Amino acid sequence: MDVAMQTVSILGSTGSIGANTLDVIARQPERYRVFALTAHSRVDLLTAQCLQFRPRYAVMVSEPHARELQRALAEAGVPTQVLSGVQALEWVAAHEDVTTVMAAIVGAAGLASCIAAALAGKRLLLANKEALVVGGAFFMDAVKSGGATLLPIDSEHSAIFQSLPENPQTWPSVIDKIILTASGGPFRTRDPATLRQVTPQEACAHPNWVMGRKISVDSATMMNKALEVIEAKFLFGVAPQTVEVVIHPQSVIHSMVQFVDHSVVAQLGTPDMRGPIAYGLAWPSRHASGASAIDFSSLTALTFETFSHADHQRRFPGLQLAWEALDAVPGTTAVLNAANEVAVAAFLDERIRFDQIHAVNLETMARFVPTAPVSLADLLAIDQEARARAGATVAAMG
């Protein structure tokens, strides 16, 4: 695929990943043209983005928001055509004029459009980890079937990808361990007994990264790392037990690969998502991202902590659910993801306590054993059933 000029659809352009993608694109106007921007409900921000980048299409999930956006763009004299609905997301992801799709819709809501892009053979920049957590082998089969180029954008998985040999066929024979690093979030040193008092504001105050509220809460519970373990298993074709997690508070080493000769290759960078975004856009070459360079004169130490410490096991009990879900019947990872989305939303709405997020996830996995999915419809049905059961658990807690 010619990367000299890419035509890009950004699914979820008003989120932090989408906004950072547009920042990188704006720095390389000779390389990228925006084809479509999509959002759920943030009309004002999507309007501003359309004014700056003049995409051919803009998509809002809801029809009322689409009408509002259409009025705003018409008043501004912007000729962007406004579409609405989930099918429109799939359409701009698979359109024949699109070369590259940034998949940055948070949650299972982004699964169908990711699959559409994969089946259409796009360069698919995957920032939506749920496509793999929910879709699993089904999603990877779609990538293979469509001949898509799948490039991970999560900082950890981008780091792993950058550390591995170029030929994926060699990976199983040379990888000893994949080591995902975790900052530990805002509660790495907090007394586990006090976590029941955590507020949404405290949980969203990440010490290193600027992220959306849902992802920030996942970082605070370490569920983001559980989802990344699942993602790594499917992305790199390794056994779940090959994937390990260590806490690295400085967030300078984004992840590592230990090879069979026990040498370790690590990828370093400042905690700025524009780095992995620019790498995904430019791959296999590189160009400027806007991220700051590491100032080694200011780095006093790079430290690591394992999860063998009892306090970490009490602070982050949800991490272990990754391996439990992968060892269970196919579809269980979709159950875990759906339950977590419901639980986090309930916590942010102050309907359950912070420590009850794990309880909702655990209860849902224990009570719902899915039938192995063989289609997208099966996956979506599992997702909906798990949400219903998690919602009932949340209601009972209230």
mmCIF file of C-alpha atoms in Angstrom:
data_model
loop_
_atom_site.group_PDB
_atom_site.id
_atom_site.type_symbol
_atom_site.label_atom_id
_atom_site.label_comp_id
_atom_site.label_asym_id
_atom_site.label_seq_id
_atom_site.Cartn_x
_atom_site.Cartn_y
_atom_site.Cartn_z
ATOM 1 C CA MET A 1 0.000 0.000 0.000
ATOM 2 C CA ASP A 2 1.295 3.429 -0.957
ATOM 3 C CA VAL A 3 1.693 5.486 2.208
ATOM 4 C CA ALA A 4 2.742 8.654 0.398
ATOM 5 C CA MET A 5 -0.890 9.841 0.485
ATOM 6 C CA GLN A 6 -3.346 8.032 2.705
ATOM 7 C CA THR A 7 -7.082 8.682 2.805
ATOM 8 C CA VAL A 8 -8.167 8.265 6.414
ATOM 9 C CA SER A 9 -11.453 7.554 8.181
ATOM 10 C CA ILE A 10 -11.264 8.235 11.926
ATOM 11 C CA LEU A 11 -13.875 6.312 13.893
ATOM 12 C CA GLY A 12 -14.271 8.165 17.177
ATOM 13 C CA SER A 13 -12.598 11.415 16.185
ATOM 14 C CA THR A 14 -13.762 13.414 19.217
ATOM 15 C CA GLY A 15 -12.124 11.112 21.774
ATOM 16 C CA SER A 16 -8.538 11.472 22.936
ATOM 17 C CA ILE A 17 -7.154 9.019 20.347
ATOM 18 C CA GLY A 18 -9.119 10.641 17.542
ATOM 19 C CA ALA A 19 -8.024 14.135 18.535
ATOM 20 C CA ASN A 20 -4.384 13.030 18.749
ATOM 21 C CA THR A 21 -4.665 11.360 15.345
ATOM 22 C CA LEU A 22 -5.872 14.613 13.826
ATOM 23 C CA ASP A 23 -2.976 16.428 15.506
ATOM 24 C CA VAL A 24 -0.497 14.050 13.846
ATOM 25 C CA ILE A 25 -2.275 14.331 10.490
ATOM 26 C CA ALA A 26 -2.194 18.132 10.665
ATOM 27 C CA ARG A 27 1.609 17.948 10.943
ATOM 28 C CA GLN A 28 1.871 15.887 7.718
ATOM 29 C CA PRO A 29 -0.666 17.401 5.257
ATOM 30 C CA GLU A 30 1.227 16.047 2.270
ATOM 31 C CA ARG A 31 0.756 12.475 3.531
ATOM 32 C CA TYR A 32 -2.842 12.331 4.774
ATOM 33 C CA ARG A 33 -6.294 13.393 3.656
ATOM 34 C CA VAL A 34 -9.259 13.016 5.999
ATOM 35 C CA PHE A 35 -12.118 11.137 4.337
ATOM 36 C CA ALA A 36 -14.538 10.746 7.270
ATOM 37 C CA LEU A 37 -14.837 11.742 10.920
ATOM 38 C CA THR A 38 -17.293 10.096 13.301
ATOM 39 C CA ALA A 39 -18.592 10.782 16.784
ATOM 40 C CA HIS A 40 -21.284 9.638 19.173
ATOM 41 C CA SER A 41 -22.763 12.902 20.468
ATOM 42 C CA ARG A 42 -20.137 15.696 20.681
ATOM 43 C CA VAL A 43 -21.557 17.924 17.974
ATOM 44 C CA ASP A 44 -19.564 21.046 18.855
ATOM 45 C CA LEU A 45 -16.186 19.311 18.685
ATOM 46 C CA LEU A 46 -17.005 17.389 15.518
ATOM 47 C CA THR A 47 -18.154 20.648 13.932
ATOM 48 C CA ALA A 48 -14.807 22.263 14.757
ATOM 49 C CA GLN A 49 -12.932 19.263 13.362
ATOM 50 C CA CYS A 50 -14.937 19.400 10.132
ATOM 51 C CA LEU A 51 -14.207 23.106 9.817
ATOM 52 C CA GLN A 52 -10.475 22.420 10.040
ATOM 53 C CA PHE A 53 -10.110 19.188 8.051
ATOM 54 C CA ARG A 54 -13.029 19.360 5.579
ATOM 55 C CA PRO A 55 -13.772 15.611 5.416
ATOM 56 C CA ARG A 56 -16.039 14.276 2.696
ATOM 57 C CA TYR A 57 -18.283 12.650 5.326
ATOM 58 C CA ALA A 58 -19.121 13.080 9.000
ATOM 59 C CA VAL A 59 -21.099 10.472 10.930
ATOM 60 C CA MET A 60 -23.087 10.856 14.133
ATOM 61 C CA VAL A 61 -24.525 7.726 15.693
ATOM 62 C CA SER A 62 -27.876 9.332 16.542
ATOM 63 C CA GLU A 63 -30.139 10.998 13.989
ATOM 64 C CA PRO A 64 -30.924 14.077 16.185
ATOM 65 C CA HIS A 65 -27.222 14.788 16.656
ATOM 66 C CA ALA A 66 -26.653 14.322 12.921
ATOM 67 C CA ARG A 67 -29.334 16.908 12.118
ATOM 68 C CA GLU A 68 -27.739 19.328 14.581
ATOM 69 C CA LEU A 69 -24.336 18.798 12.984
ATOM 70 C CA GLN A 70 -25.763 19.260 9.490
ATOM 71 C CA ARG A 71 -27.268 22.619 10.481
ATOM 72 C CA ALA A 72 -23.986 23.779 12.039
ATOM 73 C CA LEU A 73 -21.942 22.819 8.986
ATOM 74 C CA ALA A 74 -24.444 24.362 6.566
ATOM 75 C CA GLU A 75 -24.319 27.661 8.480
ATOM 76 C CA ALA A 76 -20.499 27.553 8.292
ATOM 77 C CA GLY A 77 -20.542 26.772 4.569
ATOM 78 C CA VAL A 78 -18.774 23.414 4.975
ATOM 79 C CA PRO A 79 -19.816 20.924 2.256
ATOM 80 C CA THR A 80 -19.208 17.809 4.392
ATOM 81 C CA GLN A 81 -22.044 15.295 3.982
ATOM 82 C CA VAL A 82 -23.522 14.178 7.299
ATOM 83 C CA LEU A 83 -24.661 10.577 7.846
ATOM 84 C CA SER A 84 -26.105 8.840 10.889
ATOM 85 C CA GLY A 85 -26.361 5.390 12.396
ATOM 86 C CA VAL A 86 -24.201 2.350 13.009
ATOM 87 C CA GLN A 87 -24.377 1.240 9.374
ATOM 88 C CA ALA A 88 -22.905 4.583 8.322
ATOM 89 C CA LEU A 89 -19.900 3.866 10.553
ATOM 90 C CA GLU A 90 -19.369 0.583 8.737
ATOM 91 C CA TRP A 91 -19.810 2.296 5.361
ATOM 92 C CA VAL A 92 -17.121 4.949 5.921
ATOM 93 C CA ALA A 93 -14.821 2.246 7.336
ATOM 94 C CA ALA A 94 -15.129 0.052 4.249
ATOM 95 C CA HIS A 95 -15.486 2.709 1.507
ATOM 96 C CA GLU A 96 -13.383 1.995 -1.576
ATOM 97 C CA ASP A 97 -11.735 5.440 -1.438
ATOM 98 C CA VAL A 98 -10.424 4.856 2.105
ATOM 99 C CA THR A 99 -6.933 3.437 2.557
ATOM 100 C CA THR A 100 -6.594 3.774 6.340
ATOM 101 C CA VAL A 101 -9.008 3.443 9.248
ATOM 102 C CA MET A 102 -8.266 4.640 12.772
ATOM 103 C CA ALA A 103 -10.534 2.515 14.979
ATOM 104 C CA ALA A 104 -10.877 4.578 18.152
ATOM 105 C CA ILE A 105 -14.490 4.018 19.228
ATOM 106 C CA VAL A 106 -14.422 3.003 22.887
ATOM 107 C CA GLY A 107 -16.020 -0.293 23.842
ATOM 108 C CA ALA A 108 -17.871 -3.052 22.032
ATOM 109 C CA ALA A 109 -19.716 -0.401 20.001
ATOM 110 C CA GLY A 110 -16.704 -0.254 17.693
ATOM 111 C CA LEU A 111 -16.632 -3.969 16.849
ATOM 112 C CA ALA A 112 -18.840 -3.993 13.731
ATOM 113 C CA SER A 113 -17.033 -1.105 12.029
ATOM 114 C CA CYS A 114 -13.650 -2.695 12.830
ATOM 115 C CA ILE A 115 -14.772 -5.916 11.187
ATOM 116 C CA ALA A 116 -16.078 -3.961 8.178
ATOM 117 C CA ALA A 117 -12.674 -2.308 7.753
ATOM 118 C CA ALA A 118 -10.886 -5.635 8.177
ATOM 119 C CA LEU A 119 -13.024 -7.407 5.596
ATOM 120 C CA ALA A 120 -12.477 -4.507 3.191
ATOM 121 C CA GLY A 121 -8.699 -4.966 3.449
ATOM 122 C CA LYS A 122 -7.867 -1.589 4.972
ATOM 123 C CA ARG A 123 -4.782 -0.478 6.842
ATOM 124 C CA LEU A 124 -6.489 -0.812 10.214
ATOM 125 C CA LEU A 125 -5.012 1.148 13.117
ATOM 126 C CA LEU A 126 -6.532 -0.563 16.123
ATOM 127 C CA ALA A 127 -6.988 1.634 19.177
ATOM 128 C CA ASN A 128 -10.229 -0.140 20.111
ATOM 129 C CA LYS A 129 -8.939 -3.041 22.208
ATOM 130 C CA GLU A 130 -12.476 -4.367 22.598
ATOM 131 C CA ALA A 131 -12.496 -5.448 18.934
ATOM 132 C CA LEU A 132 -10.025 -8.141 19.941
ATOM 133 C CA VAL A 133 -11.317 -8.706 23.467
ATOM 134 C CA VAL A 134 -14.865 -9.238 22.187
ATOM 135 C CA GLY A 135 -14.111 -10.432 18.663
ATOM 136 C CA GLY A 136 -11.106 -12.614 19.448
ATOM 137 C CA ALA A 137 -10.387 -15.262 16.824
ATOM 138 C CA PHE A 138 -13.452 -14.157 14.826
ATOM 139 C CA PHE A 139 -11.962 -10.692 14.376
ATOM 140 C CA MET A 140 -8.519 -12.042 13.488
ATOM 141 C CA ASP A 141 -10.134 -14.311 10.897
ATOM 142 C CA ALA A 142 -11.781 -11.219 9.356
ATOM 143 C CA VAL A 143 -8.378 -9.508 9.161
ATOM 144 C CA LYS A 144 -6.912 -12.543 7.405
ATOM 145 C CA SER A 145 -9.895 -13.020 5.115
ATOM 146 C CA GLY A 146 -9.936 -9.373 4.003
ATOM 147 C CA GLY A 147 -6.172 -9.084 3.660
ATOM 148 C CA ALA A 148 -6.123 -6.105 6.029
ATOM 149 C CA THR A 149 -2.946 -4.683 7.530
ATOM 150 C CA LEU A 150 -3.531 -4.664 11.302
ATOM 151 C CA LEU A 151 -1.394 -2.205 13.288
ATOM 152 C CA PRO A 152 -1.863 -1.882 17.074
ATOM 153 C CA ILE A 153 -2.150 1.632 18.503
ATOM 154 C CA ASP A 154 -2.360 0.917 22.241
ATOM 155 C CA SER A 155 1.012 2.118 23.497
ATOM 156 C CA GLU A 156 1.799 -1.301 24.973
ATOM 157 C CA HIS A 157 0.936 -3.319 21.890
ATOM 158 C CA SER A 158 2.600 -0.827 19.586
ATOM 159 C CA ALA A 159 5.716 -1.225 21.734
ATOM 160 C CA ILE A 160 5.550 -5.007 21.406
ATOM 161 C CA PHE A 161 5.005 -4.746 17.653
ATOM 162 C CA GLN A 162 8.001 -2.415 17.328
ATOM 163 C CA SER A 163 10.155 -4.825 19.350
ATOM 164 C CA LEU A 164 9.370 -7.953 17.336
ATOM 165 C CA PRO A 165 11.000 -9.198 14.121
ATOM 166 C CA GLU A 166 9.387 -7.960 10.916
ATOM 167 C CA ASN A 167 8.128 -11.401 9.833
ATOM 168 C CA PRO A 168 5.183 -12.517 12.038
ATOM 169 C CA GLN A 169 5.722 -16.136 11.012
ATOM 170 C CA THR A 170 8.890 -16.180 13.136
ATOM 171 C CA TRP A 171 7.199 -14.894 16.296
ATOM 172 C CA PRO A 172 6.084 -18.211 17.849
ATOM 173 C CA SER A 173 9.593 -19.643 17.619
ATOM 174 C CA VAL A 174 11.460 -16.653 19.074
ATOM 175 C CA ILE A 175 9.147 -15.218 21.774
ATOM 176 C CA ASP A 176 9.708 -16.407 25.343
ATOM 177 C CA LYS A 177 7.586 -13.747 27.069
ATOM 178 C CA ILE A 178 5.590 -10.670 26.246
ATOM 179 C CA ILE A 179 5.902 -8.234 29.129
ATOM 180 C CA LEU A 180 3.246 -5.534 29.347
ATOM 181 C CA THR A 181 4.121 -2.571 31.530
ATOM 182 C CA ALA A 182 1.530 -0.812 33.686
ATOM 183 C CA SER A 183 1.865 2.526 35.443
ATOM 184 C CA GLY A 184 -0.148 1.310 38.418
ATOM 185 C CA GLY A 185 -2.555 4.217 37.979
ATOM 186 C CA PRO A 186 -3.492 6.659 40.733
ATOM 187 C CA PHE A 187 -3.819 4.010 43.481
ATOM 188 C CA ARG A 188 -0.543 2.108 43.157
ATOM 189 C CA THR A 189 0.512 2.972 46.709
ATOM 190 C CA ARG A 190 -2.904 3.560 48.267
ATOM 191 C CA ASP A 191 -4.024 1.380 51.174
ATOM 192 C CA PRO A 192 -6.287 -1.261 49.577
ATOM 193 C CA ALA A 193 -8.651 -1.015 52.540
ATOM 194 C CA THR A 194 -9.528 2.555 51.534
ATOM 195 C CA LEU A 195 -10.486 1.818 47.914
ATOM 196 C CA ARG A 196 -14.193 1.612 48.736
ATOM 197 C CA GLN A 197 -14.080 5.391 49.327
ATOM 198 C CA VAL A 198 -12.597 6.244 45.910
ATOM 199 C CA THR A 199 -14.529 8.889 43.953
ATOM 200 C CA PRO A 200 -14.891 9.048 40.158
ATOM 201 C CA GLN A 201 -12.778 12.208 40.159
ATOM 202 C CA GLU A 202 -9.945 10.424 41.964
ATOM 203 C CA ALA A 203 -10.133 7.392 39.683
ATOM 204 C CA CYS A 204 -9.941 9.563 36.556
ATOM 205 C CA ALA A 205 -6.847 11.472 37.741
ATOM 206 C CA HIS A 206 -4.177 9.369 36.027
ATOM 207 C CA PRO A 207 -0.621 10.337 37.052
ATOM 208 C CA ASN A 208 0.971 9.948 33.587
ATOM 209 C CA TRP A 209 -1.532 9.699 30.738
ATOM 210 C CA VAL A 210 -4.377 11.915 29.520
ATOM 211 C CA MET A 211 -7.260 9.575 28.670
ATOM 212 C CA GLY A 212 -11.039 9.382 28.567
ATOM 213 C CA ARG A 213 -12.998 8.697 31.754
ATOM 214 C CA LYS A 214 -13.783 5.050 31.056
ATOM 215 C CA ILE A 215 -10.198 4.158 30.160
ATOM 216 C CA SER A 216 -8.924 6.117 33.169
ATOM 217 C CA VAL A 217 -11.102 4.063 35.506
ATOM 218 C CA ASP A 218 -9.891 0.873 33.796
ATOM 219 C CA SER A 219 -6.332 2.007 34.491
ATOM 220 C CA ALA A 220 -7.184 2.615 38.138
ATOM 221 C CA THR A 221 -8.629 -0.896 38.524
ATOM 222 C CA MET A 222 -5.989 -2.425 36.201
ATOM 223 C CA MET A 223 -8.792 -3.829 34.060
ATOM 224 C CA ASN A 224 -7.188 -2.031 31.126
ATOM 225 C CA LYS A 225 -4.196 -4.312 31.592
ATOM 226 C CA ALA A 226 -6.445 -7.386 31.793
ATOM 227 C CA LEU A 227 -7.975 -6.408 28.461
ATOM 228 C CA GLU A 228 -4.494 -5.821 27.041
ATOM 229 C CA VAL A 229 -3.421 -9.337 28.075
ATOM 230 C CA ILE A 230 -6.357 -10.704 26.079
ATOM 231 C CA GLU A 231 -5.531 -8.405 23.179
ATOM 232 C CA ALA A 232 -1.871 -9.497 23.163
ATOM 233 C CA LYS A 233 -2.824 -13.170 23.029
ATOM 234 C CA PHE A 234 -4.776 -12.655 19.800
ATOM 235 C CA LEU A 235 -2.543 -9.999 18.227
ATOM 236 C CA PHE A 236 0.680 -11.920 18.567
ATOM 237 C CA GLY A 237 -0.610 -15.496 18.497
ATOM 238 C CA VAL A 238 0.896 -16.537 21.830
ATOM 239 C CA ALA A 239 -0.369 -18.662 24.701
ATOM 240 C CA PRO A 240 -1.965 -16.624 27.520
ATOM 241 C CA GLN A 241 0.682 -17.816 29.970
ATOM 242 C CA THR A 242 3.322 -16.193 27.754
ATOM 243 C CA VAL A 243 1.966 -12.733 28.609
ATOM 244 C CA GLU A 244 3.098 -11.112 31.872
ATOM 245 C CA VAL A 245 2.418 -7.738 33.487
ATOM 246 C CA VAL A 246 4.809 -5.628 35.549
ATOM 247 C CA ILE A 247 4.227 -2.236 37.122
ATOM 248 C CA HIS A 248 6.533 0.466 35.806
ATOM 249 C CA PRO A 249 5.477 3.761 37.434
ATOM 250 C CA GLN A 250 7.496 6.055 35.160
ATOM 251 C CA SER A 251 5.677 4.943 31.951
ATOM 252 C CA VAL A 252 8.875 5.319 29.925
ATOM 253 C CA ILE A 253 9.226 1.679 28.854
ATOM 254 C CA HIS A 254 5.945 0.972 27.124
ATOM 255 C CA SER A 255 6.409 -2.817 26.950
ATOM 256 C CA MET A 256 9.035 -5.477 26.286
ATOM 257 C CA VAL A 257 9.654 -8.777 24.553
ATOM 258 C CA GLN A 258 11.847 -11.435 26.126
ATOM 259 C CA PHE A 259 13.194 -13.801 23.479
ATOM 260 C CA VAL A 260 14.136 -17.452 23.778
ATOM 261 C CA ASP A 261 17.783 -16.513 24.327
ATOM 262 C CA HIS A 262 16.556 -14.409 27.304
ATOM 263 C CA SER A 263 17.581 -11.128 25.732
ATOM 264 C CA VAL A 264 14.949 -8.400 26.142
ATOM 265 C CA VAL A 265 13.982 -5.733 23.626
ATOM 266 C CA ALA A 266 12.045 -2.756 24.991
ATOM 267 C CA GLN A 267 10.445 0.280 23.354
ATOM 268 C CA LEU A 268 10.811 3.608 25.179
ATOM 269 C CA GLY A 269 9.102 6.949 24.760
ATOM 270 C CA THR A 270 7.344 9.751 26.557
ATOM 271 C CA PRO A 271 3.735 9.010 27.636
ATOM 272 C CA ASP A 272 2.136 10.583 24.573
ATOM 273 C CA MET A 273 -0.237 8.653 22.310
ATOM 274 C CA ARG A 274 0.909 10.625 19.283
ATOM 275 C CA GLY A 275 4.005 8.405 19.218
ATOM 276 C CA PRO A 276 2.240 5.083 18.523
ATOM 277 C CA ILE A 277 -0.350 6.854 16.350
ATOM 278 C CA ALA A 278 2.348 8.329 14.102
ATOM 279 C CA TYR A 279 4.107 4.957 13.961
ATOM 280 C CA GLY A 280 0.906 3.234 12.856
ATOM 281 C CA LEU A 281 0.151 5.873 10.236
ATOM 282 C CA ALA A 282 3.681 5.889 8.806
ATOM 283 C CA TRP A 283 4.559 2.185 9.116
ATOM 284 C CA PRO A 284 6.892 0.790 7.887
ATOM 285 C CA SER A 285 8.618 4.182 7.854
ATOM 286 C CA ARG A 286 8.515 6.901 10.523
ATOM 287 C CA HIS A 287 7.862 10.623 10.679
ATOM 288 C CA ALA A 288 7.483 13.351 13.306
ATOM 289 C CA SER A 289 4.636 12.845 15.777
ATOM 290 C CA GLY A 290 4.679 15.976 17.920
ATOM 291 C CA ALA A 291 5.548 13.929 21.010
ATOM 292 C CA SER A 292 8.390 15.197 23.172
ATOM 293 C CA ALA A 293 11.710 13.373 23.255
ATOM 294 C CA ILE A 294 12.850 11.613 26.409
ATOM 295 C CA ASP A 295 15.066 13.815 28.548
ATOM 296 C CA PHE A 296 17.486 11.250 29.931
ATOM 297 C CA SER A 297 19.118 13.850 32.165
ATOM 298 C CA SER A 298 15.871 14.062 34.147
ATOM 299 C CA LEU A 299 15.359 10.310 34.531
ATOM 300 C CA THR A 300 16.626 9.377 37.953
ATOM 301 C CA ALA A 301 15.399 5.775 37.850
ATOM 302 C CA LEU A 302 13.341 3.212 35.979
ATOM 303 C CA THR A 303 11.662 0.938 38.507
ATOM 304 C CA PHE A 304 9.519 -2.188 38.324
ATOM 305 C CA GLU A 305 7.130 -3.977 40.674
ATOM 306 C CA THR A 306 5.616 -7.434 40.263
ATOM 307 C CA PHE A 307 2.158 -8.597 41.259
ATOM 308 C CA SER A 308 3.529 -11.071 43.769
ATOM 309 C CA HIS A 309 3.100 -8.373 46.411
ATOM 310 C CA ALA A 310 -0.074 -9.093 48.397
ATOM 311 C CA ASP A 311 -1.149 -5.440 48.432
ATOM 312 C CA HIS A 312 -1.079 -5.284 44.622
ATOM 313 C CA GLN A 313 -3.224 -8.417 44.462
ATOM 314 C CA ARG A 314 -5.736 -6.724 46.758
ATOM 315 C CA ARG A 315 -5.610 -3.400 44.859
ATOM 316 C CA PHE A 316 -6.002 -4.956 41.424
ATOM 317 C CA PRO A 317 -7.950 -8.228 41.739
ATOM 318 C CA GLY A 318 -9.458 -7.801 38.277
ATOM 319 C CA LEU A 319 -6.159 -8.400 36.485
ATOM 320 C CA GLN A 320 -6.340 -12.158 37.039
ATOM 321 C CA LEU A 321 -9.688 -12.302 35.232
ATOM 322 C CA ALA A 322 -7.830 -11.970 31.910
ATOM 323 C CA TRP A 323 -6.249 -15.417 32.160
ATOM 324 C CA GLU A 324 -9.425 -16.915 33.632
ATOM 325 C CA ALA A 325 -11.478 -15.617 30.691
ATOM 326 C CA LEU A 326 -8.952 -16.889 28.155
ATOM 327 C CA ASP A 327 -8.957 -20.326 29.781
ATOM 328 C CA ALA A 328 -12.773 -20.492 29.684
ATOM 329 C CA VAL A 329 -15.041 -21.176 26.689
ATOM 330 C CA PRO A 330 -14.716 -18.800 23.702
ATOM 331 C CA GLY A 331 -16.918 -15.772 24.216
ATOM 332 C CA THR A 332 -16.049 -15.409 27.904
ATOM 333 C CA THR A 333 -13.733 -12.499 27.124
ATOM 334 C CA ALA A 334 -16.772 -10.740 25.601
ATOM 335 C CA VAL A 335 -18.683 -11.381 28.833
ATOM 336 C CA LEU A 336 -15.875 -9.835 30.884
ATOM 337 C CA ASN A 337 -15.656 -6.783 28.647
ATOM 338 C CA ALA A 338 -19.421 -6.161 28.686
ATOM 339 C CA ALA A 339 -19.672 -6.556 32.446
ATOM 340 C CA ASN A 340 -16.795 -4.159 32.954
ATOM 341 C CA GLU A 341 -18.314 -1.508 30.686
ATOM 342 C CA VAL A 342 -21.577 -1.679 32.655
ATOM 343 C CA ALA A 343 -19.779 -1.615 36.004
ATOM 344 C CA VAL A 344 -17.541 1.333 35.108
ATOM 345 C CA ALA A 345 -20.520 3.325 33.827
ATOM 346 C CA ALA A 346 -22.358 2.611 37.077
ATOM 347 C CA PHE A 347 -19.350 3.748 39.114
ATOM 348 C CA LEU A 348 -18.988 6.964 37.105
ATOM 349 C CA ASP A 349 -22.700 7.589 37.717
ATOM 350 C CA GLU A 350 -22.055 6.936 41.447
ATOM 351 C CA ARG A 351 -24.469 4.004 41.549
ATOM 352 C CA ILE A 352 -21.829 1.556 42.842
ATOM 353 C CA ARG A 353 -18.562 1.898 44.755
ATOM 354 C CA PHE A 354 -15.147 1.645 43.123
ATOM 355 C CA ASP A 355 -14.435 -1.723 44.766
ATOM 356 C CA GLN A 356 -17.743 -3.092 43.478
ATOM 357 C CA ILE A 357 -16.574 -2.874 39.841
ATOM 358 C CA HIS A 358 -14.641 -6.104 40.342
ATOM 359 C CA ALA A 359 -17.599 -7.691 42.139
ATOM 360 C CA VAL A 360 -19.863 -7.010 39.141
ATOM 361 C CA ASN A 361 -17.315 -8.482 36.730
ATOM 362 C CA LEU A 362 -16.757 -11.566 38.876
ATOM 363 C CA GLU A 363 -20.480 -12.186 39.414
ATOM 364 C CA THR A 364 -21.308 -11.823 35.724
ATOM 365 C CA MET A 365 -18.584 -14.242 34.642
ATOM 366 C CA ALA A 366 -19.672 -16.751 37.285
ATOM 367 C CA ARG A 367 -23.347 -16.677 36.315
ATOM 368 C CA PHE A 368 -23.117 -16.452 32.517
ATOM 369 C CA VAL A 369 -21.299 -19.165 30.572
ATOM 370 C CA PRO A 370 -21.787 -18.343 26.884
ATOM 371 C CA THR A 371 -22.132 -20.666 23.937
ATOM 372 C CA ALA A 372 -19.044 -20.404 21.741
ATOM 373 C CA PRO A 373 -19.781 -17.758 19.062
ATOM 374 C CA VAL A 374 -19.493 -18.495 15.352
ATOM 375 C CA SER A 375 -20.732 -15.173 13.959
ATOM 376 C CA LEU A 376 -20.846 -11.451 14.660
ATOM 377 C CA ALA A 377 -24.490 -11.851 15.634
ATOM 378 C CA ASP A 378 -23.456 -14.434 18.250
ATOM 379 C CA LEU A 379 -20.835 -12.061 19.672
ATOM 380 C CA LEU A 380 -23.302 -9.183 19.859
ATOM 381 C CA ALA A 381 -25.868 -11.447 21.539
ATOM 382 C CA ILE A 382 -23.300 -12.486 24.164
ATOM 383 C CA ASP A 383 -22.443 -8.838 24.699
ATOM 384 C CA GLN A 384 -26.090 -7.876 25.218
ATOM 385 C CA GLU A 385 -26.847 -10.774 27.547
ATOM 386 C CA ALA A 386 -23.762 -10.039 29.652
ATOM 387 C CA ARG A 387 -24.767 -6.374 29.881
ATOM 388 C CA ALA A 388 -28.231 -7.319 31.047
ATOM 389 C CA ARG A 389 -26.865 -9.615 33.727
ATOM 390 C CA ALA A 390 -24.269 -7.089 34.865
ATOM 391 C CA GLY A 391 -26.992 -4.420 34.992
ATOM 392 C CA ALA A 392 -29.101 -6.637 37.205
ATOM 393 C CA THR A 393 -26.141 -7.130 39.533
ATOM 394 C CA VAL A 394 -25.591 -3.379 39.694
ATOM 395 C CA ALA A 395 -29.284 -2.827 40.478
ATOM 396 C CA ALA A 396 -29.153 -5.377 43.273
ATOM 397 C CA MET A 397 -26.177 -3.577 44.798
ATOM 398 C CA GLY A 398 -28.128 -0.336 44.896
#
